[in-house]
mmCIF file of C-alpha atoms in Angstrom:
data_model
loop_
_atom_site.group_PDB
_atom_site.id
_atom_site.type_symbol
_atom_site.label_atom_id
_atom_site.label_comp_id
_atom_site.label_asym_id
_atom_site.label_seq_id
_atom_site.Cartn_x
_atom_site.Cartn_y
_atom_site.Cartn_z
ATOM 1 C CA UNK A 1 109.596 86.432 196.241
ATOM 2 C CA UNK A 2 109.820 89.351 197.960
ATOM 3 C CA UNK A 3 109.801 92.214 195.244
ATOM 4 C CA UNK A 4 111.422 95.943 196.353
ATOM 5 C CA UNK A 5 109.834 98.678 194.322
ATOM 6 C CA UNK A 6 111.868 101.431 194.423
ATOM 7 C CA UNK A 7 110.674 105.197 194.392
ATOM 8 C CA UNK A 8 111.345 108.323 192.604
ATOM 9 C CA UNK A 9 108.990 110.758 194.219
ATOM 10 C CA UNK A 10 109.002 114.588 192.874
ATOM 11 C CA UNK A 11 106.383 116.847 193.285
ATOM 12 C CA UNK A 12 103.611 116.712 190.403
ATOM 13 C CA UNK A 13 104.724 113.186 189.954
ATOM 14 C CA UNK A 14 106.146 109.844 191.096
ATOM 15 C CA UNK A 15 107.924 107.168 189.031
ATOM 16 C CA UNK A 16 108.537 103.490 190.509
ATOM 17 C CA UNK A 17 110.988 100.870 189.823
ATOM 18 C CA UNK A 18 110.605 97.319 190.458
ATOM 19 C CA UNK A 19 113.337 94.562 191.054
ATOM 20 C CA UNK A 20 113.603 91.087 192.357
ATOM 21 C CA UNK A 21 116.013 90.116 195.265
ATOM 22 C CA UNK A 22 119.287 89.751 193.224
ATOM 23 C CA UNK A 23 118.537 93.157 191.532
ATOM 24 C CA UNK A 24 116.622 92.337 188.645
ATOM 25 C CA UNK A 25 114.315 95.291 186.819
ATOM 26 C CA UNK A 26 110.933 93.995 186.859
ATOM 27 C CA UNK A 27 108.587 97.163 185.396
ATOM 28 C CA UNK A 28 107.955 100.468 186.063
ATOM 29 C CA UNK A 29 105.570 102.849 186.744
ATOM 30 C CA UNK A 30 105.279 106.635 186.813
ATOM 31 C CA UNK A 31 101.991 108.021 188.596
ATOM 32 C CA UNK A 32 100.585 111.780 189.756
ATOM 33 C CA UNK A 33 100.958 112.331 193.323
ATOM 34 C CA UNK A 34 97.282 112.500 194.480
ATOM 35 C CA UNK A 35 95.215 110.595 195.665
ATOM 36 C CA UNK A 36 94.542 108.413 192.733
ATOM 37 C CA UNK A 37 98.127 107.906 191.965
ATOM 38 C CA UNK A 38 99.227 105.873 195.132
ATOM 39 C CA UNK A 39 95.797 103.797 194.264
ATOM 40 C CA UNK A 40 97.398 102.810 190.303
ATOM 41 C CA UNK A 41 100.936 101.997 192.952
ATOM 42 C CA UNK A 42 98.833 99.380 194.561
ATOM 43 C CA UNK A 43 97.347 97.627 192.000
ATOM 44 C CA UNK A 44 100.292 98.266 189.813
ATOM 45 C CA UNK A 45 102.133 95.755 193.015
ATOM 46 C CA UNK A 46 99.330 93.661 193.512
ATOM 47 C CA UNK A 47 101.356 91.929 190.397
ATOM 48 C CA UNK A 48 103.812 90.961 193.236
ATOM 49 C CA UNK A 49 103.617 88.122 194.946
ATOM 50 C CA UNK A 50 105.204 90.562 198.512
ATOM 51 C CA UNK A 51 107.199 93.455 198.045
ATOM 52 C CA UNK A 52 107.957 96.227 200.126
ATOM 53 C CA UNK A 53 108.428 100.145 198.841
ATOM 54 C CA UNK A 54 111.560 101.780 199.398
ATOM 55 C CA UNK A 55 111.059 104.999 199.034
ATOM 56 C CA UNK A 56 114.069 107.981 199.211
ATOM 57 C CA UNK A 57 114.386 109.982 202.497
ATOM 58 C CA UNK A 58 113.447 113.427 201.917
ATOM 59 C CA UNK A 59 109.920 113.602 203.826
ATOM 60 C CA UNK A 60 108.245 116.548 202.414
ATOM 61 C CA UNK A 61 107.316 115.301 198.880
ATOM 62 C CA UNK A 62 107.322 111.903 199.969
ATOM 63 C CA UNK A 63 105.019 112.011 202.881
ATOM 64 C CA UNK A 64 101.768 111.401 201.068
ATOM 65 C CA UNK A 65 102.762 108.412 199.411
ATOM 66 C CA UNK A 66 104.343 107.090 202.103
ATOM 67 C CA UNK A 67 101.276 107.409 204.507
ATOM 68 C CA UNK A 68 98.459 106.019 202.050
ATOM 69 C CA UNK A 69 100.965 103.257 201.425
ATOM 70 C CA UNK A 70 101.200 102.562 205.241
ATOM 71 C CA UNK A 71 97.655 102.755 205.392
ATOM 72 C CA UNK A 72 97.386 100.546 202.411
ATOM 73 C CA UNK A 73 99.050 98.044 204.921
ATOM 74 C CA UNK A 74 102.174 97.807 202.246
ATOM 75 C CA UNK A 75 105.860 98.364 204.611
ATOM 76 C CA UNK A 76 107.728 100.861 203.818
ATOM 77 C CA UNK A 77 111.481 101.799 204.461
ATOM 78 C CA UNK A 78 113.281 104.882 204.439
ATOM 79 C CA UNK A 79 116.148 105.292 202.209
ATOM 80 C CA UNK A 80 118.682 108.040 203.338
ATOM 81 C CA UNK A 81 119.534 110.195 200.170
ATOM 82 C CA UNK A 82 122.939 108.792 201.101
ATOM 83 C CA UNK A 83 122.595 105.592 200.372
ATOM 84 C CA UNK A 84 120.278 106.313 197.555
ATOM 85 C CA UNK A 85 123.755 108.261 195.929
ATOM 86 C CA UNK A 86 126.203 105.431 196.398
ATOM 87 C CA UNK A 87 124.115 103.237 194.271
ATOM 88 C CA UNK A 88 123.180 105.432 192.384
ATOM 89 C CA UNK A 89 127.171 106.155 191.155
ATOM 90 C CA UNK A 90 127.666 102.245 190.515
ATOM 91 C CA UNK A 91 124.068 102.526 187.867
ATOM 92 C CA UNK A 92 124.894 100.281 184.506
ATOM 93 C CA UNK A 93 122.927 102.914 182.515
ATOM 94 C CA UNK A 94 124.787 106.650 182.506
ATOM 95 C CA UNK A 95 122.202 109.698 182.016
ATOM 96 C CA UNK A 96 120.153 111.384 184.977
ATOM 97 C CA UNK A 97 116.135 110.211 185.255
ATOM 98 C CA UNK A 98 113.742 109.169 187.216
ATOM 99 C CA UNK A 99 113.330 105.186 186.429
ATOM 100 C CA UNK A 100 117.539 105.250 186.572
ATOM 101 C CA UNK A 101 116.896 107.077 190.445
ATOM 102 C CA UNK A 102 113.609 105.396 191.260
ATOM 103 C CA UNK A 103 115.631 102.025 190.582
ATOM 104 C CA UNK A 104 118.821 102.711 192.711
ATOM 105 C CA UNK A 105 116.737 104.141 195.468
ATOM 106 C CA UNK A 106 115.593 100.118 195.407
ATOM 107 C CA UNK A 107 119.099 99.003 194.915
ATOM 108 C CA UNK A 108 120.019 100.917 198.446
ATOM 109 C CA UNK A 109 116.873 99.010 200.293
ATOM 110 C CA UNK A 110 118.436 95.607 199.139
ATOM 111 C CA UNK A 111 121.973 96.661 200.247
ATOM 112 C CA UNK A 112 121.094 97.834 203.139
ATOM 113 C CA UNK A 113 118.372 95.129 204.222
ATOM 114 C CA UNK A 114 117.858 96.656 208.158
ATOM 115 C CA UNK A 115 116.775 100.412 207.401
ATOM 116 C CA UNK A 116 114.691 101.310 209.271
ATOM 117 C CA UNK A 117 110.270 100.936 208.352
ATOM 118 C CA UNK A 118 108.053 104.136 208.428
ATOM 119 C CA UNK A 119 105.226 104.121 210.490
ATOM 120 C CA UNK A 120 102.666 106.483 210.542
ATOM 121 C CA UNK A 121 102.893 110.661 212.162
ATOM 122 C CA UNK A 122 101.913 110.249 215.788
ATOM 123 C CA UNK A 123 101.382 112.801 218.704
ATOM 124 C CA UNK A 124 105.365 113.249 218.236
ATOM 125 C CA UNK A 125 104.920 114.615 214.341
ATOM 126 C CA UNK A 126 102.918 117.550 216.427
ATOM 127 C CA UNK A 127 105.296 118.243 219.030
ATOM 128 C CA UNK A 128 108.064 118.638 216.086
ATOM 129 C CA UNK A 129 106.270 120.624 214.121
ATOM 130 C CA UNK A 130 105.280 122.815 216.614
ATOM 131 C CA UNK A 131 108.298 123.153 218.375
ATOM 132 C CA UNK A 132 110.599 123.881 214.563
ATOM 133 C CA UNK A 133 108.216 127.036 214.354
ATOM 134 C CA UNK A 134 109.169 128.255 217.471
ATOM 135 C CA UNK A 135 112.285 127.921 216.709
ATOM 136 C CA UNK A 136 111.132 129.997 213.523
ATOM 137 C CA UNK A 137 109.458 132.356 214.948
ATOM 138 C CA UNK A 138 112.167 132.979 217.873
ATOM 139 C CA UNK A 139 114.508 133.442 215.193
ATOM 140 C CA UNK A 140 112.683 135.669 213.601
ATOM 141 C CA UNK A 141 111.815 137.899 216.747
ATOM 142 C CA UNK A 142 115.779 138.008 217.088
ATOM 143 C CA UNK A 143 116.180 139.504 213.606
ATOM 144 C CA UNK A 144 114.048 142.325 214.431
ATOM 145 C CA UNK A 145 115.398 143.202 217.548
ATOM 146 C CA UNK A 146 118.684 143.369 216.532
ATOM 147 C CA UNK A 147 117.433 145.671 213.389
ATOM 148 C CA UNK A 148 115.156 147.994 216.028
ATOM 149 C CA UNK A 149 118.738 148.070 218.399
ATOM 150 C CA UNK A 150 120.410 149.955 214.987
ATOM 151 C CA UNK A 151 117.524 151.830 214.788
ATOM 152 C CA UNK A 152 116.799 152.939 218.217
ATOM 153 C CA UNK A 153 120.860 154.123 218.150
ATOM 154 C CA UNK A 154 120.373 155.799 214.934
ATOM 155 C CA UNK A 155 117.864 157.861 215.787
ATOM 156 C CA UNK A 156 119.181 157.976 219.666
ATOM 157 C CA UNK A 157 121.903 156.656 221.341
ATOM 158 C CA UNK A 158 120.738 157.354 224.619
ATOM 159 C CA UNK A 159 117.666 154.898 223.141
ATOM 160 C CA UNK A 160 119.255 151.691 226.011
ATOM 161 C CA UNK A 161 117.387 149.069 225.523
ATOM 162 C CA UNK A 162 118.292 145.791 227.538
ATOM 163 C CA UNK A 163 119.315 142.821 226.065
ATOM 164 C CA UNK A 164 116.008 140.310 225.440
ATOM 165 C CA UNK A 165 114.116 143.388 227.021
ATOM 166 C CA UNK A 166 111.780 144.008 223.627
ATOM 167 C CA UNK A 167 110.106 140.514 224.755
ATOM 168 C CA UNK A 168 108.696 142.057 227.112
ATOM 169 C CA UNK A 169 105.510 143.968 227.067
ATOM 170 C CA UNK A 170 106.352 146.750 229.263
ATOM 171 C CA UNK A 171 110.213 147.493 227.589
ATOM 172 C CA UNK A 172 108.258 147.259 224.031
ATOM 173 C CA UNK A 173 105.425 149.751 225.431
ATOM 174 C CA UNK A 174 108.690 151.532 226.445
ATOM 175 C CA UNK A 175 110.191 151.532 222.846
ATOM 176 C CA UNK A 176 106.949 151.641 221.387
ATOM 177 C CA UNK A 177 106.091 155.597 223.415
ATOM 178 C CA UNK A 178 109.647 156.952 222.661
ATOM 179 C CA UNK A 179 108.643 155.658 218.018
ATOM 180 C CA UNK A 180 105.278 157.521 218.565
ATOM 181 C CA UNK A 181 105.136 160.987 216.671
ATOM 182 C CA UNK A 182 108.971 160.666 215.474
ATOM 183 C CA UNK A 183 109.218 161.027 211.657
ATOM 184 C CA UNK A 184 111.358 159.951 209.253
ATOM 185 C CA UNK A 185 111.782 156.087 207.696
ATOM 186 C CA UNK A 186 113.913 154.802 210.189
ATOM 187 C CA UNK A 187 111.533 155.684 212.636
ATOM 188 C CA UNK A 188 108.609 154.541 211.061
ATOM 189 C CA UNK A 189 110.029 151.173 210.304
ATOM 190 C CA UNK A 190 111.231 150.261 214.188
ATOM 191 C CA UNK A 191 108.031 151.303 214.732
ATOM 192 C CA UNK A 192 106.901 148.554 212.245
ATOM 193 C CA UNK A 193 109.365 145.892 213.638
ATOM 194 C CA UNK A 194 108.169 146.650 217.251
ATOM 195 C CA UNK A 195 104.906 145.742 216.593
ATOM 196 C CA UNK A 196 106.134 142.978 214.729
ATOM 197 C CA UNK A 197 107.990 142.055 217.731
ATOM 198 C CA UNK A 198 104.921 142.302 220.162
ATOM 199 C CA UNK A 199 102.507 139.803 217.856
ATOM 200 C CA UNK A 200 105.780 137.131 217.294
ATOM 201 C CA UNK A 201 106.155 137.188 221.671
ATOM 202 C CA UNK A 202 102.037 136.596 222.009
ATOM 203 C CA UNK A 203 102.653 133.553 219.170
ATOM 204 C CA UNK A 204 105.876 132.188 221.034
ATOM 205 C CA UNK A 205 103.709 132.215 224.409
ATOM 206 C CA UNK A 206 101.416 130.400 222.930
ATOM 207 C CA UNK A 207 103.309 127.857 221.255
ATOM 208 C CA UNK A 208 105.357 127.802 224.582
ATOM 209 C CA UNK A 209 101.776 126.369 226.305
ATOM 210 C CA UNK A 210 100.507 123.966 223.496
ATOM 211 C CA UNK A 211 103.881 122.113 223.938
ATOM 212 C CA UNK A 212 104.431 121.729 227.088
ATOM 213 C CA UNK A 213 100.352 120.596 227.344
ATOM 214 C CA UNK A 214 101.965 117.618 224.430
ATOM 215 C CA UNK A 215 105.584 117.133 226.625
ATOM 216 C CA UNK A 216 103.888 116.609 229.680
ATOM 217 C CA UNK A 217 101.119 113.811 227.959
ATOM 218 C CA UNK A 218 103.432 112.302 225.811
ATOM 219 C CA UNK A 219 106.162 112.240 227.599
ATOM 220 C CA UNK A 220 106.013 113.067 230.954
ATOM 221 C CA UNK A 221 109.640 110.894 232.275
ATOM 222 C CA UNK A 222 111.375 113.002 229.901
ATOM 223 C CA UNK A 223 110.603 115.822 232.074
ATOM 224 C CA UNK A 224 112.100 114.029 235.070
ATOM 225 C CA UNK A 225 115.132 114.418 233.846
ATOM 226 C CA UNK A 226 117.793 117.381 235.650
ATOM 227 C CA UNK A 227 118.366 120.040 233.544
ATOM 228 C CA UNK A 228 115.850 119.256 230.344
ATOM 229 C CA UNK A 229 113.005 121.443 230.101
ATOM 230 C CA UNK A 230 110.258 121.388 228.278
ATOM 231 C CA UNK A 231 111.864 122.347 225.201
ATOM 232 C CA UNK A 232 114.660 120.542 225.532
ATOM 233 C CA UNK A 233 111.861 118.050 226.010
ATOM 234 C CA UNK A 234 109.774 118.248 222.500
ATOM 235 C CA UNK A 235 113.166 118.630 220.508
ATOM 236 C CA UNK A 236 114.264 114.696 221.994
ATOM 237 C CA UNK A 237 110.241 113.234 221.131
ATOM 238 C CA UNK A 238 110.983 115.301 217.603
ATOM 239 C CA UNK A 239 113.858 113.481 216.547
ATOM 240 C CA UNK A 240 113.408 110.323 218.099
ATOM 241 C CA UNK A 241 110.137 109.612 217.584
ATOM 242 C CA UNK A 242 109.156 105.753 216.500
ATOM 243 C CA UNK A 243 112.478 104.271 217.606
ATOM 244 C CA UNK A 244 111.665 101.146 218.372
ATOM 245 C CA UNK A 245 111.354 100.590 213.934
ATOM 246 C CA UNK A 246 115.282 101.118 214.558
ATOM 247 C CA UNK A 247 117.187 97.165 215.284
ATOM 248 C CA UNK A 248 120.330 98.602 216.483
ATOM 249 C CA UNK A 249 119.706 100.626 219.427
ATOM 250 C CA UNK A 250 123.236 102.158 218.637
ATOM 251 C CA UNK A 251 121.279 104.638 216.580
ATOM 252 C CA UNK A 252 119.126 105.894 219.459
ATOM 253 C CA UNK A 253 121.645 106.029 221.332
ATOM 254 C CA UNK A 254 123.042 108.355 218.985
ATOM 255 C CA UNK A 255 120.444 110.471 218.321
ATOM 256 C CA UNK A 256 120.593 111.380 221.953
ATOM 257 C CA UNK A 257 124.304 112.243 222.398
ATOM 258 C CA UNK A 258 123.358 114.773 219.434
ATOM 259 C CA UNK A 259 121.040 116.248 220.324
ATOM 260 C CA UNK A 260 122.526 116.933 224.113
#
């Protein structure tokens, strides 16, 4: 008999509930989130003939558990939070507790047998991490550049900086020269921001090189598509990693349409 084990995961503890094929509760366990806790889960699950683990798809807290279970040869499916919420609303027991939430995850997995199976992270995750980090740095740079432009306008309206000019070393150096020696807090903050923008420019340039190498290695055919550059390809790779795990090809196509 196949048993579904749902998990309610937190930073310090995981609570798991096992249910049979009709949703009857067969037992529960709460463990710490370290390696010993994950080993306890595996030992506890050995009482059942066959199991599938269902984890709510919030990978910032489930990633390590997911990885350890897969490496131990276990099948793991990811349950979207929306589906878990639907199961939680029709739970027989009132209140809010980890076992109730874990059982709701298991029930959601039973109701949706076509959920995607989790896979170990590979190069695609590395590309996604670098791409996301680059995006965050670009957002930081944009905010800093906007603030510098306002400070410059306050100091001297004639200090005109071309749009996106602070991305370039020579323009940034010219601004630093204009700010050098100017008294006051506004000038000081503008100098500090200009220095920060210079650092961000270097970091973003380095990330561009790293991402380009990975994308060319993992998905060179994407770069052959007209209009698809390295950064666009990186987003596609990160968002559709392991697309073969989906039973329905429409889901994969929908992801590409969303990205487009």
